[in-house]
Amino acid sequence: MSAQPGSVRFPNGFLWGTKTAAYQVEGSVDVDGRGPSIWDTFSHHAGATRNGDTGDVACDHYRRMDEDLDLLAALGAPAYCFSVAWPRVQPSGSGALNQQGLDFYRRLVDGLLRRSIVPVVTLYHWDLPQALEDAGGWVSRDTVGRFSEYTRIVAGTLGDSVRMWITLNEPWCSAWLGYGTGEHAPGVRDHGKAAAATHHLLLAHGEAVNVLRATIPNASVGIGLNLQPVRPATDHDDDRAACHRVDGNLNRLFLDPIFTGRYPADMLEHYAGLQPGFDVVAEGDLEVIRTPIDFLGVNFYFPITVCAPARRAEARAAGYWIPETERRGRIGDLDAVQVLRAEVSRTQMGWEIEPAALTEILVRVRDQYASLPLYVSENGAAFDDYIGPDGEVHDADRIAYLDGHLRAVLDALDAGVDMRGYFVWSILDNFEWGHGYSKRFGLTWVDYPTGRRLPKSSFAWYRQTVRANGLER
Ligand code: IFM
C-alpha cells in the first residue's frame, strides 16, 4: 500500500472519520421532551465528577448542530460517528417515542448527507434512561427487550439513510465502571451486578444485530469494544496469572462470547457464586450473542501492565512505577495492580503511549478470533492544550500521537489485517465523564463559557492526512 515516494498511503476506500457521543457533546438535556439519563443523575451527585461538571450544556451541540456540521465539512473526513441518546428518543426507555428527539437525529443525518459525510450511528454510548435504571438497569434482563424496542424505533426512522451501525460502545465501561467500580453512572459497586450487566449488554447487542438486519436490508452492523493488550510486569507466575485475569476481564469477557459463543472458563470461575452474576445466562443466550457481525470496532488508547498485589516491591525493583493512588479502575477485583513504565510517555489521562500495542491488539483479534473487517472506531489523546499568544492551539503532541497510531494501523495492514477505517476521538473537546471538562481530546478547542470552536493544529493535520489518504514518510 506504500506507493508514492516520500509518503505512505492507506488503501483506497479506507474510511476516515471522527466520533462523538450524545451526552458528551449535546447539552440541552431537558428540552424537546428528552427524559433524564443515568448520566444526568450521576453527574449531579456531589463528588461524582471533577469540579462537579455535568453534561447539562456540554458543547451545546444540540443547538449548534449546523455549525458543527460545517466544521465536519471543513475537516473533510468522509465519515462521522455519533450516538443517539436513548432518553431523547424514548424519554422513559419504553413505550411512546418522542418525535422531537428523533427529528433532531433526522436533521443531523440529513445535514451530514447534504455535506457528503457518511453517518455512522452508535445506538448506545452509556446514557441509559433513568427510568430503566430505576427498574434494575443493565442488571435486569428486561432492559434487553427495551433495547430491542428502542433499536427498532431508531432503525425504522434512520435506516433509509444510515447503513453503518454500532450497537454498543464499550460495554466493558458500562458494566464494570458503571456497576463494578462505580466510577461511572449509575455508580454501583458490586462485581456480581457488573457481571450480570455484562451479559445483558452482550445479549442486547446480539438482539439489536438481529433487529437491525430485519429492519435495514443492507445494514453493516458491528460493536465497539475497548480493547487493550495486558502484559505481566515480570515473568513470575503470579504476575502472569494476574495478567491473564485482567486480560480475561477487559478483553476475553467480550471477544469470546461475541466470536466463539462462550464465556472464558477462567472468568466464569473467577465470578462463580456471585448473585446476581453469570447465573443470569439462560439457554440460547450465547447463540444470540454470537450472531455474526459485519465488522468489529476497536477503540484503542493504551496498553496496560500489571503485577500481583504481593509483588509490588519486585515490580518496583524491576523499574516500574506504582502511583500512590493505585490504578484499580480498570482492574476491579482481579487481584492485580496496574504498574507504569517510567520510561514511557503518557497522555494527560496518565495513559501510556505505545502505538505498537494497537497493531498488537488488531493482529490478535484477527489471529485469535476472526478475520472480519476491523475499524479503529476510537483513538485519540488528551493533552494539556492551551491557546497560545498567537490565538492558536499548537497541539504537536496530539499530532504525534495520532501519526504514531496511524502508522500502527499501516503495520496491521502490512500484517494482512483487514483494516477498513479509523475514527479520531474526537472532533470536539467535550465532557470526559468523571473527569468533566478537565481533559481535552478534541481536534477542535471548545471555549466552554462561550461555545466558540477553534480548530487546533491537529485539525489541519488530520484534514491533510485524510486528503492525502496517507502520511509523510
Ligand atoms: O471519551 C471517551 C469515550 O466516551 C469512550 N472511549 C474513550 C473516550 C476517552 O476516554
Short mmCIF file of C-alpha atoms and ligand atoms in Angstrom, two decimals:
data_model
loop_
_atom_site.label_atom_id
_atom_site.label_comp_id
_atom_site.label_asym_id
_atom_site.label_seq_id
_atom_site.Cartn_x
_atom_site.Cartn_y
_atom_site.Cartn_z
CA MET A 1 0.00 0.00 0.00
CA SER A 2 3.01 2.32 0.24
CA ALA A 3 3.16 3.61 -3.29
CA GLN A 4 4.45 7.14 -3.68
CA PRO A 5 7.97 8.08 -2.74
CA GLY A 6 8.02 10.27 0.36
CA SER A 7 4.68 9.10 1.67
CA VAL A 8 2.86 6.04 2.92
CA ARG A 9 -0.68 5.52 1.74
CA PHE A 10 -3.78 3.79 3.05
CA PRO A 11 -5.86 1.53 0.81
CA ASN A 12 -8.42 3.15 -1.46
CA GLY A 13 -11.77 3.44 0.28
CA PHE A 14 -10.21 3.49 3.77
CA LEU A 15 -12.86 5.25 5.86
CA TRP A 16 -11.60 8.28 7.75
CA GLY A 17 -13.78 9.80 10.41
CA THR A 18 -14.24 11.39 13.79
CA LYS A 19 -16.57 10.42 16.61
CA THR A 20 -18.61 11.89 19.46
CA ALA A 21 -21.19 10.65 21.97
CA ALA A 22 -24.52 12.28 22.77
CA TYR A 23 -24.08 13.03 26.46
CA GLN A 24 -20.55 14.31 25.94
CA VAL A 25 -21.48 16.97 23.38
CA GLU A 26 -25.19 17.68 23.09
CA GLY A 27 -26.24 19.54 26.25
CA SER A 28 -29.92 20.67 26.15
CA VAL A 29 -30.74 17.81 28.49
CA ASP A 30 -34.23 18.97 29.38
CA VAL A 31 -35.59 20.31 26.12
CA ASP A 32 -37.90 18.96 23.44
CA GLY A 33 -39.14 16.13 25.61
CA ARG A 34 -35.82 14.46 26.47
CA GLY A 35 -36.02 12.36 29.62
CA PRO A 36 -33.25 12.02 32.22
CA SER A 37 -30.47 9.50 31.76
CA ILE A 38 -28.28 7.81 34.34
CA TRP A 39 -25.52 10.29 33.47
CA ASP A 40 -27.77 13.26 34.29
CA THR A 41 -28.44 11.75 37.69
CA PHE A 42 -24.91 10.60 38.36
CA SER A 43 -23.13 13.79 37.28
CA HIS A 44 -25.33 15.82 39.62
CA HIS A 45 -24.23 13.79 42.65
CA ALA A 46 -21.67 15.64 44.73
CA GLY A 47 -18.19 14.28 44.11
CA ALA A 48 -19.12 12.13 41.12
CA THR A 49 -17.24 14.22 38.59
CA ARG A 50 -14.29 16.59 38.60
CA ASN A 51 -15.41 20.09 39.68
CA GLY A 52 -19.00 18.84 39.76
CA ASP A 53 -19.10 19.14 35.96
CA THR A 54 -22.19 17.82 34.19
CA GLY A 55 -23.32 17.38 30.59
CA ASP A 56 -26.14 19.93 31.03
CA VAL A 57 -24.58 22.22 28.44
CA ALA A 58 -21.53 20.29 27.23
CA CYS A 59 -20.57 21.59 23.75
CA ASP A 60 -24.10 22.83 23.19
CA HIS A 61 -24.08 20.69 20.07
CA TYR A 62 -27.85 20.22 20.18
CA ARG A 63 -28.27 23.91 19.41
CA ARG A 64 -25.09 24.36 17.38
CA MET A 65 -25.60 21.38 15.15
CA ASP A 66 -25.36 23.36 11.90
CA GLU A 67 -22.09 24.98 12.95
CA ASP A 68 -20.70 21.57 13.88
CA LEU A 69 -21.80 20.09 10.58
CA ASP A 70 -19.91 22.86 8.81
CA LEU A 71 -16.90 22.09 10.98
CA LEU A 72 -17.06 18.45 9.91
CA ALA A 73 -17.33 19.52 6.28
CA ALA A 74 -14.28 21.76 6.71
CA LEU A 75 -12.36 18.82 8.15
CA GLY A 76 -13.15 16.79 5.07
CA ALA A 77 -13.20 13.37 6.73
CA PRO A 78 -15.74 11.27 4.83
CA ALA A 79 -17.44 9.77 7.91
CA TYR A 80 -18.80 10.91 11.26
CA CYS A 81 -19.89 8.64 14.08
CA PHE A 82 -22.36 9.96 16.65
CA SER A 83 -24.52 8.29 19.25
CA VAL A 84 -28.26 8.56 19.67
CA ALA A 85 -29.39 9.49 23.17
CA TRP A 86 -31.95 6.86 24.10
CA PRO A 87 -33.73 9.25 26.53
CA ARG A 88 -34.29 11.75 23.71
CA VAL A 89 -35.98 9.10 21.62
CA GLN A 90 -37.83 7.27 24.39
CA PRO A 91 -37.77 9.52 27.46
CA SER A 92 -38.60 6.73 29.89
CA GLY A 93 -36.87 3.97 27.96
CA SER A 94 -40.02 2.22 26.86
CA GLY A 95 -43.30 2.85 25.15
CA ALA A 96 -44.11 6.10 23.42
CA LEU A 97 -41.43 7.63 21.28
CA ASN A 98 -40.55 11.29 21.36
CA GLN A 99 -40.82 12.64 17.84
CA GLN A 100 -38.87 15.83 18.61
CA GLY A 101 -35.92 13.75 19.76
CA LEU A 102 -35.98 11.64 16.63
CA ASP A 103 -36.31 14.77 14.50
CA PHE A 104 -33.00 16.04 15.88
CA TYR A 105 -31.17 12.94 14.65
CA ARG A 106 -33.02 13.07 11.33
CA ARG A 107 -31.76 16.63 10.84
CA LEU A 108 -28.27 15.56 11.85
CA VAL A 109 -28.23 12.68 9.36
CA ASP A 110 -29.69 14.83 6.57
CA GLY A 111 -27.13 17.55 7.31
CA LEU A 112 -24.31 15.02 7.06
CA LEU A 113 -25.60 13.56 3.82
CA ARG A 114 -26.01 17.04 2.31
CA ARG A 115 -22.32 17.55 3.03
CA SER A 116 -21.46 14.12 1.60
CA ILE A 117 -20.43 12.77 5.01
CA VAL A 118 -21.27 9.15 5.81
CA PRO A 119 -23.25 8.91 9.07
CA VAL A 120 -22.27 6.11 11.42
CA VAL A 121 -24.69 5.60 14.30
CA THR A 122 -23.91 4.25 17.75
CA LEU A 123 -27.12 3.15 19.42
CA TYR A 124 -25.83 3.17 22.97
CA HIS A 125 -22.98 5.22 24.39
CA TRP A 126 -23.76 4.91 28.11
CA ASP A 127 -26.82 7.15 28.59
CA LEU A 128 -29.46 4.70 29.81
CA PRO A 129 -32.86 6.29 30.53
CA GLN A 130 -33.05 6.79 34.29
CA ALA A 131 -36.48 5.11 34.44
CA LEU A 132 -34.88 1.88 33.21
CA GLU A 133 -32.14 2.11 35.80
CA ASP A 134 -34.83 2.55 38.45
CA ALA A 135 -36.26 -0.74 37.21
CA GLY A 136 -32.90 -2.53 37.54
CA GLY A 137 -30.85 -1.11 34.66
CA TRP A 138 -28.49 -3.48 32.87
CA VAL A 139 -28.63 -5.86 35.82
CA SER A 140 -32.18 -6.63 34.77
CA ARG A 141 -32.97 -8.82 31.77
CA ASP A 142 -35.94 -6.59 30.93
CA THR A 143 -33.58 -3.89 29.72
CA VAL A 144 -32.57 -6.20 26.86
CA GLY A 145 -36.11 -6.19 25.49
CA ARG A 146 -36.34 -2.44 25.96
CA PHE A 147 -33.14 -2.00 23.96
CA SER A 148 -34.56 -4.08 21.09
CA GLU A 149 -37.65 -1.89 21.05
CA TYR A 150 -35.53 1.27 21.02
CA THR A 151 -33.33 -0.17 18.26
CA ARG A 152 -36.43 -0.89 16.18
CA ILE A 153 -37.55 2.74 16.55
CA VAL A 154 -34.20 4.26 15.61
CA ALA A 155 -33.57 1.81 12.76
CA GLY A 156 -37.08 2.40 11.45
CA THR A 157 -36.50 6.14 11.40
CA LEU A 158 -32.92 6.44 10.18
CA GLY A 159 -32.48 3.13 8.39
CA ASP A 160 -33.25 4.62 4.98
CA SER A 161 -30.20 6.89 5.25
CA VAL A 162 -27.77 5.15 7.62
CA ARG A 163 -26.03 1.98 6.60
CA MET A 164 -23.34 1.60 9.26
CA TRP A 165 -24.43 0.82 12.83
CA ILE A 166 -22.59 0.25 16.10
CA THR A 167 -24.85 -1.41 18.66
CA LEU A 168 -22.94 -0.62 21.86
CA ASN A 169 -19.91 1.48 22.58
CA GLU A 170 -17.50 -0.06 25.07
CA PRO A 171 -19.89 -2.31 27.01
CA TRP A 172 -16.99 -3.05 29.37
CA CYS A 173 -17.22 0.54 30.63
CA SER A 174 -21.00 0.38 31.01
CA ALA A 175 -20.75 -2.83 33.01
CA TRP A 176 -17.52 -2.58 35.01
CA LEU A 177 -17.14 1.17 35.57
CA GLY A 178 -20.91 1.60 35.90
CA TYR A 179 -21.79 -1.35 38.14
CA GLY A 180 -18.39 -2.62 39.34
CA THR A 181 -16.16 0.24 40.47
CA GLY A 182 -18.92 2.86 40.49
CA GLU A 183 -16.73 5.43 38.72
CA HIS A 184 -19.37 5.83 36.03
CA ALA A 185 -23.14 6.04 36.09
CA PRO A 186 -25.11 4.58 37.70
CA GLY A 187 -22.33 4.48 40.33
CA VAL A 188 -22.96 0.96 41.65
CA ARG A 189 -20.12 -1.01 43.30
CA ASP A 190 -20.97 -4.65 43.03
CA HIS A 191 -18.96 -7.01 40.85
CA GLY A 192 -21.77 -9.53 40.62
CA LYS A 193 -24.02 -6.84 39.21
CA ALA A 194 -21.26 -5.88 36.79
CA ALA A 195 -21.12 -9.49 35.61
CA ALA A 196 -24.89 -9.60 35.14
CA ALA A 197 -24.76 -6.26 33.32
CA THR A 198 -22.02 -7.62 31.04
CA HIS A 199 -24.26 -10.46 29.99
CA HIS A 200 -27.34 -8.33 29.46
CA LEU A 201 -25.40 -5.77 27.45
CA LEU A 202 -24.00 -8.50 25.23
CA LEU A 203 -27.42 -10.06 24.83
CA ALA A 204 -28.86 -6.66 23.95
CA HIS A 205 -26.11 -6.32 21.35
CA GLY A 206 -26.96 -9.70 19.79
CA GLU A 207 -30.67 -8.94 19.69
CA ALA A 208 -30.02 -5.49 18.24
CA VAL A 209 -27.95 -7.05 15.44
CA ASN A 210 -30.98 -9.14 14.51
CA VAL A 211 -33.34 -6.18 14.72
CA LEU A 212 -31.08 -4.06 12.53
CA ARG A 213 -30.76 -6.81 9.94
CA ALA A 214 -34.51 -7.34 9.88
CA THR A 215 -35.22 -3.62 9.56
CA ILE A 216 -32.45 -2.46 7.22
CA PRO A 217 -31.64 -4.97 4.48
CA ASN A 218 -28.18 -3.59 3.60
CA ALA A 219 -27.11 -2.66 7.13
CA SER A 220 -23.49 -3.09 8.14
CA VAL A 221 -23.55 -3.88 11.84
CA GLY A 222 -20.83 -4.06 14.47
CA ILE A 223 -19.95 -3.30 18.07
CA GLY A 224 -17.26 -1.00 19.50
CA LEU A 225 -15.07 -2.68 22.12
CA ASN A 226 -12.37 -1.01 24.19
CA LEU A 227 -9.52 -3.48 23.82
CA GLN A 228 -6.04 -3.25 25.23
CA PRO A 229 -3.03 -5.54 25.42
CA VAL A 230 -2.30 -6.54 29.01
CA ARG A 231 1.24 -7.52 29.99
CA PRO A 232 2.73 -9.04 33.14
CA ALA A 233 5.27 -6.83 34.92
CA THR A 234 7.66 -9.78 35.15
CA ASP A 235 7.77 -13.40 34.06
CA HIS A 236 6.87 -14.57 37.55
CA ASP A 237 3.91 -16.97 37.57
CA ASP A 238 1.90 -14.75 39.89
CA ASP A 239 2.29 -11.71 37.63
CA ARG A 240 1.37 -13.81 34.62
CA ALA A 241 -1.70 -15.11 36.40
CA ALA A 242 -2.70 -11.54 37.32
CA CYS A 243 -2.20 -10.56 33.69
CA HIS A 244 -4.39 -13.42 32.50
CA ARG A 245 -7.18 -12.39 34.86
CA VAL A 246 -7.08 -8.76 33.77
CA ASP A 247 -6.98 -9.75 30.12
CA GLY A 248 -9.95 -12.03 30.83
CA ASN A 249 -12.00 -9.20 32.24
CA LEU A 250 -11.02 -6.46 29.79
CA ASN A 251 -10.76 -8.36 26.53
CA ARG A 252 -11.82 -12.01 26.56
CA LEU A 253 -15.06 -11.49 28.50
CA PHE A 254 -16.36 -9.64 25.43
CA LEU A 255 -14.43 -11.10 22.49
CA ASP A 256 -15.03 -14.75 23.45
CA PRO A 257 -18.84 -14.69 23.62
CA ILE A 258 -19.15 -12.50 20.52
CA PHE A 259 -16.88 -14.66 18.37
CA THR A 260 -16.99 -18.10 19.97
CA GLY A 261 -20.31 -18.14 21.80
CA ARG A 262 -18.68 -18.96 25.16
CA TYR A 263 -17.59 -17.01 28.21
CA PRO A 264 -13.98 -17.70 29.18
CA ALA A 265 -13.96 -20.57 31.67
CA ASP A 266 -11.46 -18.83 33.98
CA MET A 267 -13.72 -15.78 34.19
CA LEU A 268 -16.80 -17.86 34.96
CA GLU A 269 -14.79 -19.49 37.70
CA HIS A 270 -13.49 -16.16 38.97
CA TYR A 271 -17.01 -14.74 39.29
CA ALA A 272 -18.65 -18.01 40.34
CA GLY A 273 -21.06 -17.81 43.25
CA LEU A 274 -21.96 -14.15 42.81
CA GLN A 275 -25.65 -13.41 42.75
CA PRO A 276 -26.57 -11.88 40.52
CA GLY A 277 -23.64 -12.77 38.32
CA PHE A 278 -23.21 -15.03 35.36
CA ASP A 279 -26.08 -17.08 36.78
CA VAL A 280 -28.29 -14.78 34.67
CA VAL A 281 -27.14 -16.56 31.50
CA ALA A 282 -30.07 -18.50 30.04
CA GLU A 283 -30.15 -21.24 27.46
CA GLY A 284 -29.81 -19.88 23.95
CA ASP A 285 -28.41 -16.50 25.02
CA LEU A 286 -24.92 -17.19 23.75
CA GLU A 287 -26.24 -18.15 20.34
CA VAL A 288 -27.84 -14.71 20.17
CA ILE A 289 -24.65 -13.01 21.36
CA ARG A 290 -22.56 -14.72 18.69
CA THR A 291 -24.87 -13.59 15.88
CA PRO A 292 -22.38 -12.76 13.11
CA ILE A 293 -21.39 -9.13 12.79
CA ASP A 294 -20.09 -7.34 9.71
CA PHE A 295 -17.23 -5.55 11.41
CA LEU A 296 -15.62 -5.01 14.77
CA GLY A 297 -14.89 -1.51 16.04
CA VAL A 298 -11.73 -1.40 18.15
CA ASN A 299 -11.44 1.56 20.48
CA PHE A 300 -7.80 1.79 21.40
CA TYR A 301 -5.95 4.15 23.73
CA PHE A 302 -3.24 2.35 25.73
CA PRO A 303 -1.81 -0.99 26.83
CA ILE A 304 -1.53 -1.91 30.49
CA THR A 305 0.98 -3.76 32.62
CA VAL A 306 0.06 -5.49 35.87
CA CYS A 307 1.65 -7.34 38.74
CA ALA A 308 0.25 -9.49 41.53
CA PRO A 309 -0.50 -7.36 44.63
CA ALA A 310 2.07 -9.23 46.71
CA ARG A 311 4.75 -8.46 44.14
CA ARG A 312 4.65 -4.66 44.21
CA ALA A 313 8.16 -4.50 45.64
CA GLU A 314 9.56 -6.74 42.91
CA ALA A 315 7.78 -4.68 40.26
CA ARG A 316 9.33 -1.51 41.69
CA ALA A 317 12.71 -3.17 41.74
CA ALA A 318 12.22 -4.08 38.09
CA GLY A 319 11.80 -0.37 37.31
CA TYR A 320 8.02 0.05 37.31
CA TRP A 321 6.29 2.95 38.93
CA ILE A 322 3.22 2.38 41.08
CA PRO A 323 1.42 5.66 41.75
CA GLU A 324 0.39 6.50 45.33
CA THR A 325 -3.22 6.11 44.27
CA GLU A 326 -3.05 2.75 42.60
CA ARG A 327 -4.86 2.43 39.33
CA ARG A 328 -7.51 -0.11 40.20
CA GLY A 329 -10.27 1.33 38.00
CA ARG A 330 -9.56 -0.94 35.06
CA ILE A 331 -8.91 -3.88 37.28
CA GLY A 332 -11.71 -4.07 39.78
CA ASP A 333 -11.44 -7.14 41.97
CA LEU A 334 -8.99 -9.04 39.83
CA ASP A 335 -6.26 -9.31 42.40
CA ALA A 336 -3.87 -7.28 40.30
CA VAL A 337 -2.14 -3.91 40.44
CA GLN A 338 -1.50 -1.72 37.44
CA VAL A 339 2.11 -0.59 37.12
CA LEU A 340 3.59 2.06 34.85
CA ARG A 341 6.77 2.02 32.83
CA ALA A 342 8.75 5.02 33.96
CA GLU A 343 10.41 5.47 30.59
CA VAL A 344 7.19 5.51 28.53
CA SER A 345 5.48 8.86 27.85
CA ARG A 346 1.90 9.25 28.97
CA THR A 347 -1.05 11.40 27.92
CA GLN A 348 -2.78 13.79 30.30
CA MET A 349 -5.01 10.88 31.32
CA GLY A 350 -1.88 9.08 32.54
CA TRP A 351 -2.25 6.56 29.71
CA GLU A 352 0.98 5.15 28.30
CA ILE A 353 1.67 5.97 24.66
CA GLU A 354 2.62 2.85 22.71
CA PRO A 355 1.31 2.73 19.14
CA ALA A 356 2.69 -0.77 18.56
CA ALA A 357 0.17 -2.00 21.13
CA LEU A 358 -2.58 -1.05 18.68
CA THR A 359 -1.03 -3.24 15.97
CA GLU A 360 -0.72 -6.00 18.56
CA ILE A 361 -4.40 -5.97 19.51
CA LEU A 362 -5.57 -5.75 15.89
CA VAL A 363 -3.42 -8.71 14.90
CA ARG A 364 -4.62 -10.63 17.94
CA VAL A 365 -8.27 -10.15 17.02
CA ARG A 366 -7.56 -11.49 13.54
CA ASP A 367 -5.41 -14.40 14.75
CA GLN A 368 -7.44 -15.48 17.76
CA TYR A 369 -10.99 -14.58 16.82
CA ALA A 370 -11.95 -13.74 13.25
CA SER A 371 -10.58 -12.12 10.14
CA LEU A 372 -13.54 -9.82 9.74
CA PRO A 373 -13.27 -6.14 8.70
CA LEU A 374 -11.87 -4.01 11.52
CA TYR A 375 -12.16 -0.31 12.18
CA VAL A 376 -10.27 1.67 14.76
CA SER A 377 -13.53 3.15 15.94
CA GLU A 378 -11.86 5.43 18.52
CA ASN A 379 -8.32 6.63 19.04
CA GLY A 380 -7.06 9.91 20.38
CA ALA A 381 -5.47 11.61 23.34
CA ALA A 382 -5.95 14.31 25.95
CA PHE A 383 -3.05 16.70 26.41
CA ASP A 384 -2.59 19.90 28.30
CA ASP A 385 -3.75 22.11 25.41
CA TYR A 386 -3.80 25.87 25.66
CA ILE A 387 -4.42 28.81 23.38
CA GLY A 388 -1.06 30.37 22.60
CA PRO A 389 -0.23 34.06 22.31
CA ASP A 390 -0.98 33.82 18.58
CA GLY A 391 -4.52 32.73 19.38
CA GLU A 392 -3.93 29.15 18.14
CA VAL A 393 -3.71 25.76 19.83
CA HIS A 394 -0.47 24.10 18.71
CA ASP A 395 -1.09 20.52 19.81
CA ALA A 396 2.02 18.88 18.42
CA ASP A 397 1.80 16.06 20.96
CA ARG A 398 -1.67 15.07 19.72
CA ILE A 399 -0.43 15.10 16.13
CA ALA A 400 2.46 12.84 17.13
CA TYR A 401 0.07 10.51 18.96
CA LEU A 402 -2.31 10.23 16.01
CA ASP A 403 0.51 9.91 13.50
CA GLY A 404 2.08 7.09 15.50
CA HIS A 405 -1.20 5.19 15.81
CA LEU A 406 -1.97 5.57 12.12
CA ARG A 407 1.41 4.03 11.36
CA ALA A 408 0.41 1.21 13.69
CA VAL A 409 -2.69 0.72 11.55
CA LEU A 410 -0.45 0.57 8.48
CA ASP A 411 1.60 -2.10 10.23
CA ALA A 412 -1.58 -4.07 10.85
CA LEU A 413 -2.44 -3.74 7.16
CA ASP A 414 1.04 -4.94 6.28
CA ALA A 415 0.44 -7.93 8.53
CA GLY A 416 -2.66 -8.71 6.47
CA VAL A 417 -5.33 -7.44 8.89
CA ASP A 418 -8.48 -6.30 7.12
CA MET A 419 -8.40 -2.69 8.32
CA ARG A 420 -11.24 -0.59 6.90
CA GLY A 421 -11.10 2.76 8.66
CA TYR A 422 -10.04 4.98 11.52
CA PHE A 423 -12.05 7.41 13.67
CA VAL A 424 -10.40 10.09 15.80
CA TRP A 425 -11.80 10.66 19.25
CA SER A 426 -12.92 13.40 18.97
CA ILE A 427 -13.85 16.22 16.63
CA LEU A 428 -14.56 18.44 19.68
CA ASP A 429 -13.23 18.79 23.20
CA ASN A 430 -16.09 17.51 25.32
CA PHE A 431 -17.38 16.17 28.64
CA GLU A 432 -14.90 13.47 29.61
CA TRP A 433 -17.20 11.64 32.04
CA GLY A 434 -15.78 11.58 35.58
CA HIS A 435 -13.03 13.98 34.51
CA GLY A 436 -15.57 16.57 33.48
CA TYR A 437 -14.15 19.22 31.17
CA SER A 438 -10.61 18.94 32.53
CA LYS A 439 -9.45 16.62 29.74
CA ARG A 440 -9.47 17.78 26.13
CA PHE A 441 -9.43 15.12 23.39
CA GLY A 442 -10.64 17.31 20.53
CA LEU A 443 -9.20 18.26 17.16
CA THR A 444 -11.17 21.41 17.95
CA TRP A 445 -10.84 23.51 21.10
CA VAL A 446 -14.17 24.34 22.69
CA ASP A 447 -14.35 27.51 24.76
CA TYR A 448 -16.99 26.28 27.18
CA PRO A 449 -18.20 29.64 28.51
CA THR A 450 -18.99 30.92 25.01
CA GLY A 451 -19.21 27.70 23.00
CA ARG A 452 -16.74 29.06 20.46
CA ARG A 453 -14.98 26.38 18.36
CA LEU A 454 -11.32 26.83 17.49
CA PRO A 455 -9.72 24.16 15.29
CA LYS A 456 -6.34 23.08 16.70
CA SER A 457 -3.22 22.36 14.65
CA SER A 458 -4.22 18.68 14.72
CA PHE A 459 -7.40 19.58 12.83
CA ALA A 460 -5.38 20.90 9.87
CA TRP A 461 -3.00 17.94 10.15
CA TYR A 462 -5.87 15.41 10.08
CA ARG A 463 -7.52 17.23 7.17
CA GLN A 464 -4.28 16.94 5.21
CA THR A 465 -3.85 13.28 6.18
CA VAL A 466 -7.38 12.46 5.05
CA ARG A 467 -6.94 14.37 1.82
CA ALA A 468 -3.65 12.60 1.06
CA ASN A 469 -5.06 9.27 2.25
CA GLY A 470 -1.65 8.83 3.77
CA LEU A 471 1.22 10.15 5.86
CA GLU A 472 4.59 11.66 5.14
CA ARG A 473 7.22 9.01 5.42
O1 IFM B 1 -14.47 9.92 25.99
C1 IFM B 1 -14.34 8.54 25.94
C2 IFM B 1 -15.44 7.92 25.11
O2 IFM B 1 -16.69 8.27 25.58
C3 IFM B 1 -15.33 6.42 25.13
N1 IFM B 1 -14.00 5.99 24.80
C4 IFM B 1 -12.89 6.62 25.44
C5 IFM B 1 -13.02 8.13 25.35
C6 IFM B 1 -11.82 8.81 26.05
O3 IFM B 1 -11.78 8.43 27.38
#
